[in-house]
Coordinates of N, CA and C and ligand atoms in Angstrom, one line a residue:
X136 N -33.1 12.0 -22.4 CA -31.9 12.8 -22.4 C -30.7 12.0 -21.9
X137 N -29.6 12.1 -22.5 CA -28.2 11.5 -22.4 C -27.7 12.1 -20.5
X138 N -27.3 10.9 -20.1 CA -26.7 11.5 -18.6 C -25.2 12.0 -18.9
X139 N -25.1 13.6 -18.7 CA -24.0 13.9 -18.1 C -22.5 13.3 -18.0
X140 N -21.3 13.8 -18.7 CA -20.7 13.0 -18.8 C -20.1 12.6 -17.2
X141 N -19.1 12.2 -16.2 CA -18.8 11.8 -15.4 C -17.5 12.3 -15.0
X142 N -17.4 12.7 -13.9 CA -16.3 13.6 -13.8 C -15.4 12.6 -12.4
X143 N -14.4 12.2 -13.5 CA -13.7 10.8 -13.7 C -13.0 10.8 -11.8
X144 N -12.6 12.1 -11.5 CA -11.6 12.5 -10.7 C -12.5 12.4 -9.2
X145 N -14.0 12.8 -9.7 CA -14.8 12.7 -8.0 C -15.0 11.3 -8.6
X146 N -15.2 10.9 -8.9 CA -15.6 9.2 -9.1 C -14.7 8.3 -8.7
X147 N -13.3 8.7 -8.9 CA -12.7 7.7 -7.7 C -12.4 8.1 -6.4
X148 N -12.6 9.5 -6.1 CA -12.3 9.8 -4.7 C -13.8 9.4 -4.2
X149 N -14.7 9.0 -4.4 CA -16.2 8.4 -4.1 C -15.9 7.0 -4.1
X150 N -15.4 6.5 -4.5 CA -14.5 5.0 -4.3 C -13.7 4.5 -3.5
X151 N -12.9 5.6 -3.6 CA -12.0 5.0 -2.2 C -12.5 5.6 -1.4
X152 N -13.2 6.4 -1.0 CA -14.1 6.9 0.5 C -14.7 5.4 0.8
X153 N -15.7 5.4 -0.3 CA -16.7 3.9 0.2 C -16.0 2.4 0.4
X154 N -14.7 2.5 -0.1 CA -14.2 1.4 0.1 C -13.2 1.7 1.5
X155 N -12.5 2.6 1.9 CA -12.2 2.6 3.1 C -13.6 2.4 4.4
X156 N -14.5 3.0 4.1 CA -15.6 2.8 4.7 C -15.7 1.7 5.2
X157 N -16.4 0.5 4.0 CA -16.7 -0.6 3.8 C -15.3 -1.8 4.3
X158 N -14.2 -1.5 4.1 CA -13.5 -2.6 4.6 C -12.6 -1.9 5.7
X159 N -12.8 -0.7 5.8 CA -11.4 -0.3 6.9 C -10.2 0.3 6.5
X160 N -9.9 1.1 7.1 CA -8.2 1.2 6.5 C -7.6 0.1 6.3
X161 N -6.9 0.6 4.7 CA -6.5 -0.3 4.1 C -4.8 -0.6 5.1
X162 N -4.2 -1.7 5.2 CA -2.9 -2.3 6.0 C -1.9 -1.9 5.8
X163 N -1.5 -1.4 6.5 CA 0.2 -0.4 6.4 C 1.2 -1.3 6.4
X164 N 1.8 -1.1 4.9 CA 2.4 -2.7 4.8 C 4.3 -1.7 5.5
X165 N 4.7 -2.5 5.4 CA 6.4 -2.6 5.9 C 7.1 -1.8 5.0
X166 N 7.7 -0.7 4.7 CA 8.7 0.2 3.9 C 10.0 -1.3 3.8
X167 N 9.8 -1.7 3.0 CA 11.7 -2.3 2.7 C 12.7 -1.8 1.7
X168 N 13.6 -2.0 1.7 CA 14.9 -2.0 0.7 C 14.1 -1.7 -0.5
X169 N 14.3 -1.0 -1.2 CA 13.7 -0.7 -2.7 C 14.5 -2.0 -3.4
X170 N 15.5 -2.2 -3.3 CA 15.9 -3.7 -4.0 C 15.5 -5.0 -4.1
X171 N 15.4 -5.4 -2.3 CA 14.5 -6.5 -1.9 C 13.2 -6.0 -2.6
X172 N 12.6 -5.1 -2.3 CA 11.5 -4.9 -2.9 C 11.5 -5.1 -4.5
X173 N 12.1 -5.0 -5.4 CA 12.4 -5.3 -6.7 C 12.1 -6.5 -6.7
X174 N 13.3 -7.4 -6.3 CA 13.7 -9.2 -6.0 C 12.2 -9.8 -5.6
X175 N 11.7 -9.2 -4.9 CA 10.2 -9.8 -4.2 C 9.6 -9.6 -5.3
X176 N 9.2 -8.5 -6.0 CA 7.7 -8.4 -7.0 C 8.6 -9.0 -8.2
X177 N 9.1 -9.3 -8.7 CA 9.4 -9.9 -9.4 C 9.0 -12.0 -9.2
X178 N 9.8 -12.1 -7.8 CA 9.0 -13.4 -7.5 C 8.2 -13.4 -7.4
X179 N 7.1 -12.8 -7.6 CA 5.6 -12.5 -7.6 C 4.7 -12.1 -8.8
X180 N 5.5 -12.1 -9.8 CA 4.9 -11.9 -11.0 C 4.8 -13.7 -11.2
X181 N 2.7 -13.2 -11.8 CA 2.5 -14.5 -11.9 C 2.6 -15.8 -10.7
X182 N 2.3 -15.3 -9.7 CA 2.8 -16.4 -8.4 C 1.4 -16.2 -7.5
X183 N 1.4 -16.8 -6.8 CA 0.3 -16.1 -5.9 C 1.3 -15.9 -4.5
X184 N 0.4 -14.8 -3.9 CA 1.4 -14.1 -3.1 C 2.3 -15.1 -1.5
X185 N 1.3 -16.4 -1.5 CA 1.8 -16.6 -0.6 C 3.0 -17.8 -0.7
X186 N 2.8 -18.3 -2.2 CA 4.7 -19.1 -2.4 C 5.2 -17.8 -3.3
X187 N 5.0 -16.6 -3.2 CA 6.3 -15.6 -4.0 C 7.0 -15.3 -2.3
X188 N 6.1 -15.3 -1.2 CA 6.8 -14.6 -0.3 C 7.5 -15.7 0.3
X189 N 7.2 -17.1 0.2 CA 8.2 -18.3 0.6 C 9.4 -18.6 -0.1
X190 N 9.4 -18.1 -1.5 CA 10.1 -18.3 -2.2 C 11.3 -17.0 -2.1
X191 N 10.6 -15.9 -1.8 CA 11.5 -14.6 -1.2 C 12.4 -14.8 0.1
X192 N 11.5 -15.8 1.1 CA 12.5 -16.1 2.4 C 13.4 -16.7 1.8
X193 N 13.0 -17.8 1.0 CA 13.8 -18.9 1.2 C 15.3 -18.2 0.4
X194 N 15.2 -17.2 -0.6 CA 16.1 -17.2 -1.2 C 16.9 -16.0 -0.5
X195 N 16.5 -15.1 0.5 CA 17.2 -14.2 1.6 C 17.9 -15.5 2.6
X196 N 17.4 -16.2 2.9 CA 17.9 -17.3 3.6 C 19.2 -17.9 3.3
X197 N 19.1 -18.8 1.8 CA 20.1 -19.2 1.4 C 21.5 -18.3 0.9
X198 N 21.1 -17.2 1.2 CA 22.4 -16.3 0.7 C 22.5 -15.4 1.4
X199 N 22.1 -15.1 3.0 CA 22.2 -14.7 3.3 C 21.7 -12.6 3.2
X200 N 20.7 -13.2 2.2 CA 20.6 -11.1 2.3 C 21.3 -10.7 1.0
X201 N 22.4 -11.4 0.9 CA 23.6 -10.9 0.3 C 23.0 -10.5 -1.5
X202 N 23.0 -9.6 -1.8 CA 22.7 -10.0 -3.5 C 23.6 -9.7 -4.3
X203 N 24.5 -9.7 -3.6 CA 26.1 -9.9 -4.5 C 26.7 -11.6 -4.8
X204 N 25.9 -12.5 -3.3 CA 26.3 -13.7 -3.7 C 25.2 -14.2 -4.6
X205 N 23.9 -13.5 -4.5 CA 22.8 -14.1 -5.7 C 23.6 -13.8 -7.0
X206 N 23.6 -12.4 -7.3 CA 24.2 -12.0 -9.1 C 24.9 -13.4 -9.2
X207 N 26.1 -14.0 -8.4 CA 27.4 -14.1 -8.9 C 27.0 -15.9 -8.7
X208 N 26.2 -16.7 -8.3 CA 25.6 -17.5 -8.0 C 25.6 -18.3 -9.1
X209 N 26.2 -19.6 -9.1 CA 25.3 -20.5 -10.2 C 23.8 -20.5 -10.6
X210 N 23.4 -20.5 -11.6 CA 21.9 -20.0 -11.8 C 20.8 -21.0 -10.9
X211 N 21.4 -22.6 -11.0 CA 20.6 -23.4 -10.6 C 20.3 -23.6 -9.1
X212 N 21.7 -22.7 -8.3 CA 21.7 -22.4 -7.0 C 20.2 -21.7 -6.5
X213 N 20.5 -20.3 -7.5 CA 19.1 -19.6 -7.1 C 17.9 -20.0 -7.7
X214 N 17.7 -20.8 -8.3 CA 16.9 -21.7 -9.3 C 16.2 -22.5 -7.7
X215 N 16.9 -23.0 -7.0 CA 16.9 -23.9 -6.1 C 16.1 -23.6 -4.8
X216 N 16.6 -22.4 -4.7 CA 16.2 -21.7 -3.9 C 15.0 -20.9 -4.0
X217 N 14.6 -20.4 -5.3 CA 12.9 -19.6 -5.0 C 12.5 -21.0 -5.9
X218 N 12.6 -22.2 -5.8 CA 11.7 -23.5 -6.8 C 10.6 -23.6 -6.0
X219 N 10.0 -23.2 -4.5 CA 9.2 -23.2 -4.1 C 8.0 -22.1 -4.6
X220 N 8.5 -20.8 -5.4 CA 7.4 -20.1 -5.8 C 7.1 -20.0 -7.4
X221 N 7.4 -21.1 -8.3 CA 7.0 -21.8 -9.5 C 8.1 -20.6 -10.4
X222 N 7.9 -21.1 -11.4 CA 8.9 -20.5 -12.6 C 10.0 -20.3 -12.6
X223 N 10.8 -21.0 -11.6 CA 11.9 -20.8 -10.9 C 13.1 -21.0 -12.4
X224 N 13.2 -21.3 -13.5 CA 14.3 -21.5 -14.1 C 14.0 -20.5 -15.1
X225 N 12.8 -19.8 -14.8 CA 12.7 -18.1 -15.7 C 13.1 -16.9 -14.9
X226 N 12.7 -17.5 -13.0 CA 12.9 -16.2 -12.8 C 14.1 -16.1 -12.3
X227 N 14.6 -17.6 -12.0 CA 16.5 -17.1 -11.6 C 17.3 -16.4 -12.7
X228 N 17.1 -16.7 -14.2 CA 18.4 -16.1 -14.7 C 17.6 -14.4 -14.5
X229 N 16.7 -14.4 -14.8 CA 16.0 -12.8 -14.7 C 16.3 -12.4 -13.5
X230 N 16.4 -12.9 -12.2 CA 16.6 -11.9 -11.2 C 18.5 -11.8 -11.4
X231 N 18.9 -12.8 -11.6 CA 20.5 -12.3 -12.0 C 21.0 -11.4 -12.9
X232 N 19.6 -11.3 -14.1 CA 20.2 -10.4 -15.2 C 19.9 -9.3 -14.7
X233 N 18.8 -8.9 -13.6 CA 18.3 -7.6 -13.3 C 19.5 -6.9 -12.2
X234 N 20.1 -8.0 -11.1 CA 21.4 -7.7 -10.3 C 22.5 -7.0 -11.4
X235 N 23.2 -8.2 -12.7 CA 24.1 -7.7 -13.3 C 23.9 -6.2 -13.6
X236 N 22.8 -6.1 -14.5 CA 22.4 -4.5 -15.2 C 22.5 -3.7 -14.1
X237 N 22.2 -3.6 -12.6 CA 21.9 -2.6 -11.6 C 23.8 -2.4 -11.4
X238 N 24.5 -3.1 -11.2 CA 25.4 -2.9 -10.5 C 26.1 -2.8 -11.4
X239 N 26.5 -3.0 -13.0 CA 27.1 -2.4 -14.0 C 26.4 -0.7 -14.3
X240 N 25.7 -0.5 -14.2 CA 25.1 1.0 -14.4 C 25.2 1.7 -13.0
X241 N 24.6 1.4 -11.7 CA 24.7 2.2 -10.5 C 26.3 1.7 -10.0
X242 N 26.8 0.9 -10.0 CA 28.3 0.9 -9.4 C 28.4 -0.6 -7.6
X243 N 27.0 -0.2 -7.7 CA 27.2 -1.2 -6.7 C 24.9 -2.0 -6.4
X244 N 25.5 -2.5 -5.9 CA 23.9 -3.4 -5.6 C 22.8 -2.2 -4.3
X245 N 22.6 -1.2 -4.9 CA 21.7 -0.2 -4.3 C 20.6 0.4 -4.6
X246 N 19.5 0.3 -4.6 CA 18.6 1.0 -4.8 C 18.0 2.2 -4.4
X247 N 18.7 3.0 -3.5 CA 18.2 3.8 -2.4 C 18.0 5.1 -3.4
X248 N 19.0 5.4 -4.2 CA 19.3 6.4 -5.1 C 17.4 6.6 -5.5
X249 N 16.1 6.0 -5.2 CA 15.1 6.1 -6.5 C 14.5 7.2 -5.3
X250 N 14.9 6.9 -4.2 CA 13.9 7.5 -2.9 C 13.8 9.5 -3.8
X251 N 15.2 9.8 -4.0 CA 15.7 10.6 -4.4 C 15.4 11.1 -5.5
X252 N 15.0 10.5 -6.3 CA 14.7 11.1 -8.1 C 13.1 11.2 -8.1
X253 N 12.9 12.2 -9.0 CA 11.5 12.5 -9.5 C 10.8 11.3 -9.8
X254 N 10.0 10.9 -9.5 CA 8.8 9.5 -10.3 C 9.0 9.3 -11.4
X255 N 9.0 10.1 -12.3 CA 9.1 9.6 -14.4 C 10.6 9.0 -13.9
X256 N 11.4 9.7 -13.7 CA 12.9 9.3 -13.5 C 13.2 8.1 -12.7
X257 N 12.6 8.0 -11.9 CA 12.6 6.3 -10.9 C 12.3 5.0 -11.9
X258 N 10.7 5.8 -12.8 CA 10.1 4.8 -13.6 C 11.0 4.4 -15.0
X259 N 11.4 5.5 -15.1 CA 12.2 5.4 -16.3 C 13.8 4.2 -15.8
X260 N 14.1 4.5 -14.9 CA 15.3 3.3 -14.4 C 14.7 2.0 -14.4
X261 N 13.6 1.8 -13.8 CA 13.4 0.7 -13.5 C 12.8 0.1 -14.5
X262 N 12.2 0.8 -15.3 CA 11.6 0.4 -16.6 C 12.3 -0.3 -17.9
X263 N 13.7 0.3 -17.7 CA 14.8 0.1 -18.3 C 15.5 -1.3 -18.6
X264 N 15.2 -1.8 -17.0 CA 15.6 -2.8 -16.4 C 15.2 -3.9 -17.1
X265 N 15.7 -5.1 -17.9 CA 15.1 -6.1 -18.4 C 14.0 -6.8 -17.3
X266 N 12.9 -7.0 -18.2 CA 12.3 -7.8 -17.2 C 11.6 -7.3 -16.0
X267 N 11.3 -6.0 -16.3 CA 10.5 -4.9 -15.4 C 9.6 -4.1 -15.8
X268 N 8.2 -4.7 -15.5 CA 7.7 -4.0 -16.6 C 6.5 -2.8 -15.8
X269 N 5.6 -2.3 -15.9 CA 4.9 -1.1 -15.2 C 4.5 -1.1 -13.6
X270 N 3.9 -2.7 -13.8 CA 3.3 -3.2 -12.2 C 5.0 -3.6 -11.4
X271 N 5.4 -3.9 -11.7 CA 6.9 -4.3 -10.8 C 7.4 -2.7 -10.4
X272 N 7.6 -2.1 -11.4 CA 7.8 -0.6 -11.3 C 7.1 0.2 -10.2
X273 N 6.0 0.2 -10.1 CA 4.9 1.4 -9.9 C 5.3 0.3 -8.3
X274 N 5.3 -1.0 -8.0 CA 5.2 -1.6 -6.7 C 6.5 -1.1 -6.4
X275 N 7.7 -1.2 -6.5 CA 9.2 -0.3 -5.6 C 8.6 0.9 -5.7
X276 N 8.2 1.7 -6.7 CA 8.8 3.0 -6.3 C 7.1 3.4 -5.6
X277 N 6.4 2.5 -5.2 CA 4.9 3.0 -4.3 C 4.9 2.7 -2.9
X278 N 6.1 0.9 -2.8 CA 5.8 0.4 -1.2 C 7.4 0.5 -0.7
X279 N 8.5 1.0 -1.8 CA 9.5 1.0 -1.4 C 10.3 2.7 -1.1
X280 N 9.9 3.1 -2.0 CA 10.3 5.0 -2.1 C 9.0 5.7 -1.9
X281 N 8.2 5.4 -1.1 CA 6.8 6.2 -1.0 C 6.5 7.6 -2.3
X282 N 6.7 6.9 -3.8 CA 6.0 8.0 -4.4 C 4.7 7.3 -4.7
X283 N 4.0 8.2 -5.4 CA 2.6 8.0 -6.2 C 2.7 7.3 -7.2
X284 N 3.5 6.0 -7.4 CA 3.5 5.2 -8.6 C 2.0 4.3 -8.2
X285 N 0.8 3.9 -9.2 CA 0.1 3.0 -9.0 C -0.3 2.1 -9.7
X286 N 0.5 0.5 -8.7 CA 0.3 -0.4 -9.7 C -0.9 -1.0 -9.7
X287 N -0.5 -1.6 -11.1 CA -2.0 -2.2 -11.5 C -1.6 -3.9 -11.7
X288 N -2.6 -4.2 -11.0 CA -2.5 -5.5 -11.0 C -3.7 -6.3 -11.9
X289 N -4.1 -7.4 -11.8 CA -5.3 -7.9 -12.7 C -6.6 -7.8 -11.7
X290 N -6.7 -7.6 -10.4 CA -7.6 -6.9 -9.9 C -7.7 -5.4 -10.1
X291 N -6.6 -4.7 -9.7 CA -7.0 -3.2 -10.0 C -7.6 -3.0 -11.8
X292 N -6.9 -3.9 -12.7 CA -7.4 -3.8 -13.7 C -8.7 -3.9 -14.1
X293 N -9.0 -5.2 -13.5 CA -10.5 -5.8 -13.6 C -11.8 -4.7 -13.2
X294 N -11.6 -4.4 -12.2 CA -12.4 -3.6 -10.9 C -12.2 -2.1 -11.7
X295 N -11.2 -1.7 -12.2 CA -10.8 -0.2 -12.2 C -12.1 0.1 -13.8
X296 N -12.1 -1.5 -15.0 CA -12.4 -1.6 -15.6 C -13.9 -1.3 -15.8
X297 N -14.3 -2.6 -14.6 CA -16.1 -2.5 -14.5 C -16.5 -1.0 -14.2
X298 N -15.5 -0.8 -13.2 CA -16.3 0.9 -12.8 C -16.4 2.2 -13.6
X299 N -15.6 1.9 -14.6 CA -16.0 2.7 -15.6 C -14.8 3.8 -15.6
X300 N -13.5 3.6 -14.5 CA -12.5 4.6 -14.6 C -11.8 4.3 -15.9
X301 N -11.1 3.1 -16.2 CA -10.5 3.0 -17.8 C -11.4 2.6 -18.5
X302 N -11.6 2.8 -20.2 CA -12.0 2.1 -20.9 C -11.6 0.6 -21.1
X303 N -13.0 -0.4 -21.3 CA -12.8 -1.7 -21.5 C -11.7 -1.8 -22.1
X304 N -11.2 -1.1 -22.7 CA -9.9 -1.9 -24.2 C -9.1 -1.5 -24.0
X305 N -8.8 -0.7 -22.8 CA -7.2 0.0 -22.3 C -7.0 -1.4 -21.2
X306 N -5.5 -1.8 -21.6 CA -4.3 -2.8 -21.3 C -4.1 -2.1 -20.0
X307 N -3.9 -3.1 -19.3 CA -3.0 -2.9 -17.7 C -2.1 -2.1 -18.2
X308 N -1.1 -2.3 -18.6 CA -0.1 -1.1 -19.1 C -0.6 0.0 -18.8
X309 N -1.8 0.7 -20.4 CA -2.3 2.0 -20.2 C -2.7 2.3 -19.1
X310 N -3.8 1.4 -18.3 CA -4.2 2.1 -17.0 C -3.5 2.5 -16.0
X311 N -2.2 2.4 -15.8 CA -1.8 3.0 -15.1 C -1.4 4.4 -15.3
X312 N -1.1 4.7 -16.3 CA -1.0 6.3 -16.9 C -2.4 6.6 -16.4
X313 N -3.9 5.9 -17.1 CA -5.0 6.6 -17.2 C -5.3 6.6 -15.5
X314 N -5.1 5.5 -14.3 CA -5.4 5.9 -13.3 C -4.7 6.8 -12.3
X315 N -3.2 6.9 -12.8 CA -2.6 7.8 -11.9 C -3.2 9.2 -12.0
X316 N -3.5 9.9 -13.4 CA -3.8 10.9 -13.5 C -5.4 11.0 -13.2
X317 N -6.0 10.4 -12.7 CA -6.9 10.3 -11.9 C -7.1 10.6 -10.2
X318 N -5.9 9.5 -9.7 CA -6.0 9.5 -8.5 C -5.3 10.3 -7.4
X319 N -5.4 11.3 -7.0 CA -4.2 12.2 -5.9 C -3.2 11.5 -4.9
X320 N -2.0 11.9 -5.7 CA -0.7 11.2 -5.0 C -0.8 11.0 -3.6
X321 N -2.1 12.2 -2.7 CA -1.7 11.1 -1.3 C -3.0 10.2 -1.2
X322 N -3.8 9.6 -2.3 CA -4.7 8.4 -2.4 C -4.5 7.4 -3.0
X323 N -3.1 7.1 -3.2 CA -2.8 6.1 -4.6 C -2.6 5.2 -3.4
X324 N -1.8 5.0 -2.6 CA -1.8 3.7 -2.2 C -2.8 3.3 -1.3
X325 N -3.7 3.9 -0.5 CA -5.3 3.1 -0.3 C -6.0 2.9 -1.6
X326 N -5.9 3.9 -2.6 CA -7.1 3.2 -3.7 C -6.1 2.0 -4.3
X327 N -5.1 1.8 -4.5 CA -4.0 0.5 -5.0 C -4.8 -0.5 -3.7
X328 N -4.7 -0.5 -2.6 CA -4.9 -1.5 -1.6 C -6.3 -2.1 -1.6
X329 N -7.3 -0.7 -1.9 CA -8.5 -0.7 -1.7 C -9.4 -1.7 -3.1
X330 N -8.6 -1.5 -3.8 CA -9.0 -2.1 -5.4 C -9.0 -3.6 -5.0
X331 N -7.6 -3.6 -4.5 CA -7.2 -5.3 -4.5 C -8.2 -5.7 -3.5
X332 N -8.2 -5.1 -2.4 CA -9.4 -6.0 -1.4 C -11.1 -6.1 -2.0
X333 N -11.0 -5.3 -3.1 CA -12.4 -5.0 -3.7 C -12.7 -6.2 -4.4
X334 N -11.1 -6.4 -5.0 CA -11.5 -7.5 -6.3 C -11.4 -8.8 -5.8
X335 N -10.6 -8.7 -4.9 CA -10.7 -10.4 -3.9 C -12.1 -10.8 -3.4
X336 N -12.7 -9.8 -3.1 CA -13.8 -10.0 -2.0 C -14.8 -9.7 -2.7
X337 N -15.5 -9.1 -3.2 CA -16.7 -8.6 -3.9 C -16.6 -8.6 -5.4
X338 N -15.6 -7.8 -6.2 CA -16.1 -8.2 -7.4 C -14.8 -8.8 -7.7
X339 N -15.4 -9.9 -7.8 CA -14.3 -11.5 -8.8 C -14.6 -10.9 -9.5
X340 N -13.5 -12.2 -10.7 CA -13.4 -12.1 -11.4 C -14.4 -12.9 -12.5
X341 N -14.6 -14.1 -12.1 CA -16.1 -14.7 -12.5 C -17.4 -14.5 -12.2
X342 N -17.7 -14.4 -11.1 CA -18.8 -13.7 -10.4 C -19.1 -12.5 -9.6
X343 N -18.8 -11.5 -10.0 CA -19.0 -10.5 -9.0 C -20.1 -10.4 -8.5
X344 N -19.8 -10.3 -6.7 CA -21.3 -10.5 -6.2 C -21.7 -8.9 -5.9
X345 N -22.6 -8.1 -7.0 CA -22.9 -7.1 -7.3 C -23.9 -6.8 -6.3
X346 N -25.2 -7.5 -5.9 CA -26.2 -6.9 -5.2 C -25.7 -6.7 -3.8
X347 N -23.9 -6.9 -3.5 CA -23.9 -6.5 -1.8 C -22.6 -5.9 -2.2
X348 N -22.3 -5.2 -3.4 CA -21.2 -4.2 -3.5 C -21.4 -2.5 -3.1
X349 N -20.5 -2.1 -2.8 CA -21.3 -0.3 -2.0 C -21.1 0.4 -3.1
X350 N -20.9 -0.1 -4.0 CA -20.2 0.9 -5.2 C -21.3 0.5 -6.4
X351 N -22.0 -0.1 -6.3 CA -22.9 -0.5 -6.8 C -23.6 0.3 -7.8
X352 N -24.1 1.6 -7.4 CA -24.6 2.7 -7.8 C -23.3 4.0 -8.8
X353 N -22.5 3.5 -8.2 CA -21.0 4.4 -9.2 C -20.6 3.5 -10.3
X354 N -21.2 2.0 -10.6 CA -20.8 1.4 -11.5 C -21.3 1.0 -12.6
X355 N -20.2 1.1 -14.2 CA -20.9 1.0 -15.3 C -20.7 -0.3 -15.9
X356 N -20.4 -1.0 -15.1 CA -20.3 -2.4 -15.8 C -21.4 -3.1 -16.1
X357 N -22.0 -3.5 -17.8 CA -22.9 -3.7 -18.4 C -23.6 -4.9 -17.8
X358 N -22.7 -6.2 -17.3 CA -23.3 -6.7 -16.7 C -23.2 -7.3 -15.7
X359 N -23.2 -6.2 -14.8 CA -23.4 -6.2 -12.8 C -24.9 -6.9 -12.9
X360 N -24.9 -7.7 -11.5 CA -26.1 -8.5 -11.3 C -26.8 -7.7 -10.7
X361 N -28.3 -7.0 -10.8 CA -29.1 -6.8 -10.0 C -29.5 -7.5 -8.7
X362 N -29.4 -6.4 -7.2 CA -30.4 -7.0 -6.4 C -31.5 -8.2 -6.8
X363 N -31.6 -9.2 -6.1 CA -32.9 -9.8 -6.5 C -34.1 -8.9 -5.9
X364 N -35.1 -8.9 -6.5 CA -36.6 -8.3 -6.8 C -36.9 -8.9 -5.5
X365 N -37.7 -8.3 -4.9 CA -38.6 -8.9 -3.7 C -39.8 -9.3 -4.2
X366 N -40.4 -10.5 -3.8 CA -41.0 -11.1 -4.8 C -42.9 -11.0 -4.7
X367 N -43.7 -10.8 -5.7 CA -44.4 -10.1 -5.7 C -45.8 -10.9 -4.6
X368 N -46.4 -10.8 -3.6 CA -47.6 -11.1 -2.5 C -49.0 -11.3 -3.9
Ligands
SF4_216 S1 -21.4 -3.5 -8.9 FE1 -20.5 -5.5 -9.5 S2 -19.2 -5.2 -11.2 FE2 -19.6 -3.2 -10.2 S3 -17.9 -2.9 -8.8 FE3 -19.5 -3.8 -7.7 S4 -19.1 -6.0 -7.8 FE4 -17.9 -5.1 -9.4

């Protein structure tokens, strides 16, 4: 007989239970500037997090905070300044083009205005934005306006994948539609936190070490490693 289909909604609240369990509450990161917070995940697309965040001082540093002197900046200036977190002559004109568009449309260099608007409406602004695409999104309006946006990263994608919440062939894009309406807006940002620490630590991305995952038993990934067998006397 066929097993029952899976009732998608207890399956991840059985997820993040066992993952707060298993690692702890997840780290109560710092509320910042929904702007800075823009400028940062954008240096962090594609970066690893610890030269996007050197590359974020360095470039609060050189200008002082100011992101009126960044917009208006020689490109190679700000080029100069985040060249410590790689891609630097893609992501300087992009963080200047994303300043220009903000402060020709809002009137001045602010982001505060998203705390304020409905979620579709925050997403829809920032979405807008050249060069902003779901996971940049869902990260301001989740660690900077405390809504229920939840981003997906290539861990939450990977992990969200194996466990059987998205379909294999749904895009990071889609899963964020398919996991938000899964997860209850006051569990999106431990199961966001809880994913990543899942996929860093237990299931990689080349080897997931399955036989000491706690989730082991909630997952449909075809091919999770079995426990090894105890071996026969
Ligand atoms: S059982 Fe393996 S594939 Fe499934 S979530 Fe755990 S580590 Fe990942």
């Amino acid at each position: 007989m066929s097993e029952p289909p899976r009732d998608l909604r207890e399956v991840a609240l059985a997820i993040n239970e066992r993952l707060t369990e298993h690692y702890g509450p997840p780290e109560v990161r710092r509320v910042q500037d929904p702007l800075d917070e823009l400028i940062q995940t954008v240096l962090s697309q594609n970066t690893a997090d610890v030269n996007s965040d050197r590359a974020f001082a360095q470039l609060m540093a050189q200008f002082g905070g100011d992101w009126e002197r960044v917009r208006t900046a020689p490109v190679g200036a700000v080029a100069d300044a985040i060249r410590i977190g790689g891609l630097a002559d893609v992501k300087a004109p992009r963080i200047q083009s994303i300043l220009g568009e903000i402060k020709e449309r809002v009137g001045e260099l602010d982001l505060t205005f998203l705390r304020e608007l409905p979620l579709d409406q925050g997403r829809a602004f920032l979405r807008s934005l050249g060069g902003v695409g779901p996971k940049t999104a869902a990260c301001v309006l989740l660690f900077a306006c405390g809504k229920p946006a939840l981003p997906v990263d290539t861990h939450v994608h990977r992990v969200s994948q194996r466990l059987g919440l998205v379909p294999q062939t749904a895009t990071a894009e889609q899963a964020h539609a398919l996991l938000e309406n899964l997860v209850p807006s006051d569990m999106v940002y431990s199961f966001h936190m809880n994913l990543i620490r899942h996929g860093r630590q237990i299931c990689k991305a080349l080897r997931p070490r399955c036989p000491e995952c706690p989730l082991f038993d909630l997952c449909t990934f075809a091919s999770k490693t079995l426990p090894a067998s105890p071996r026969e006397s």
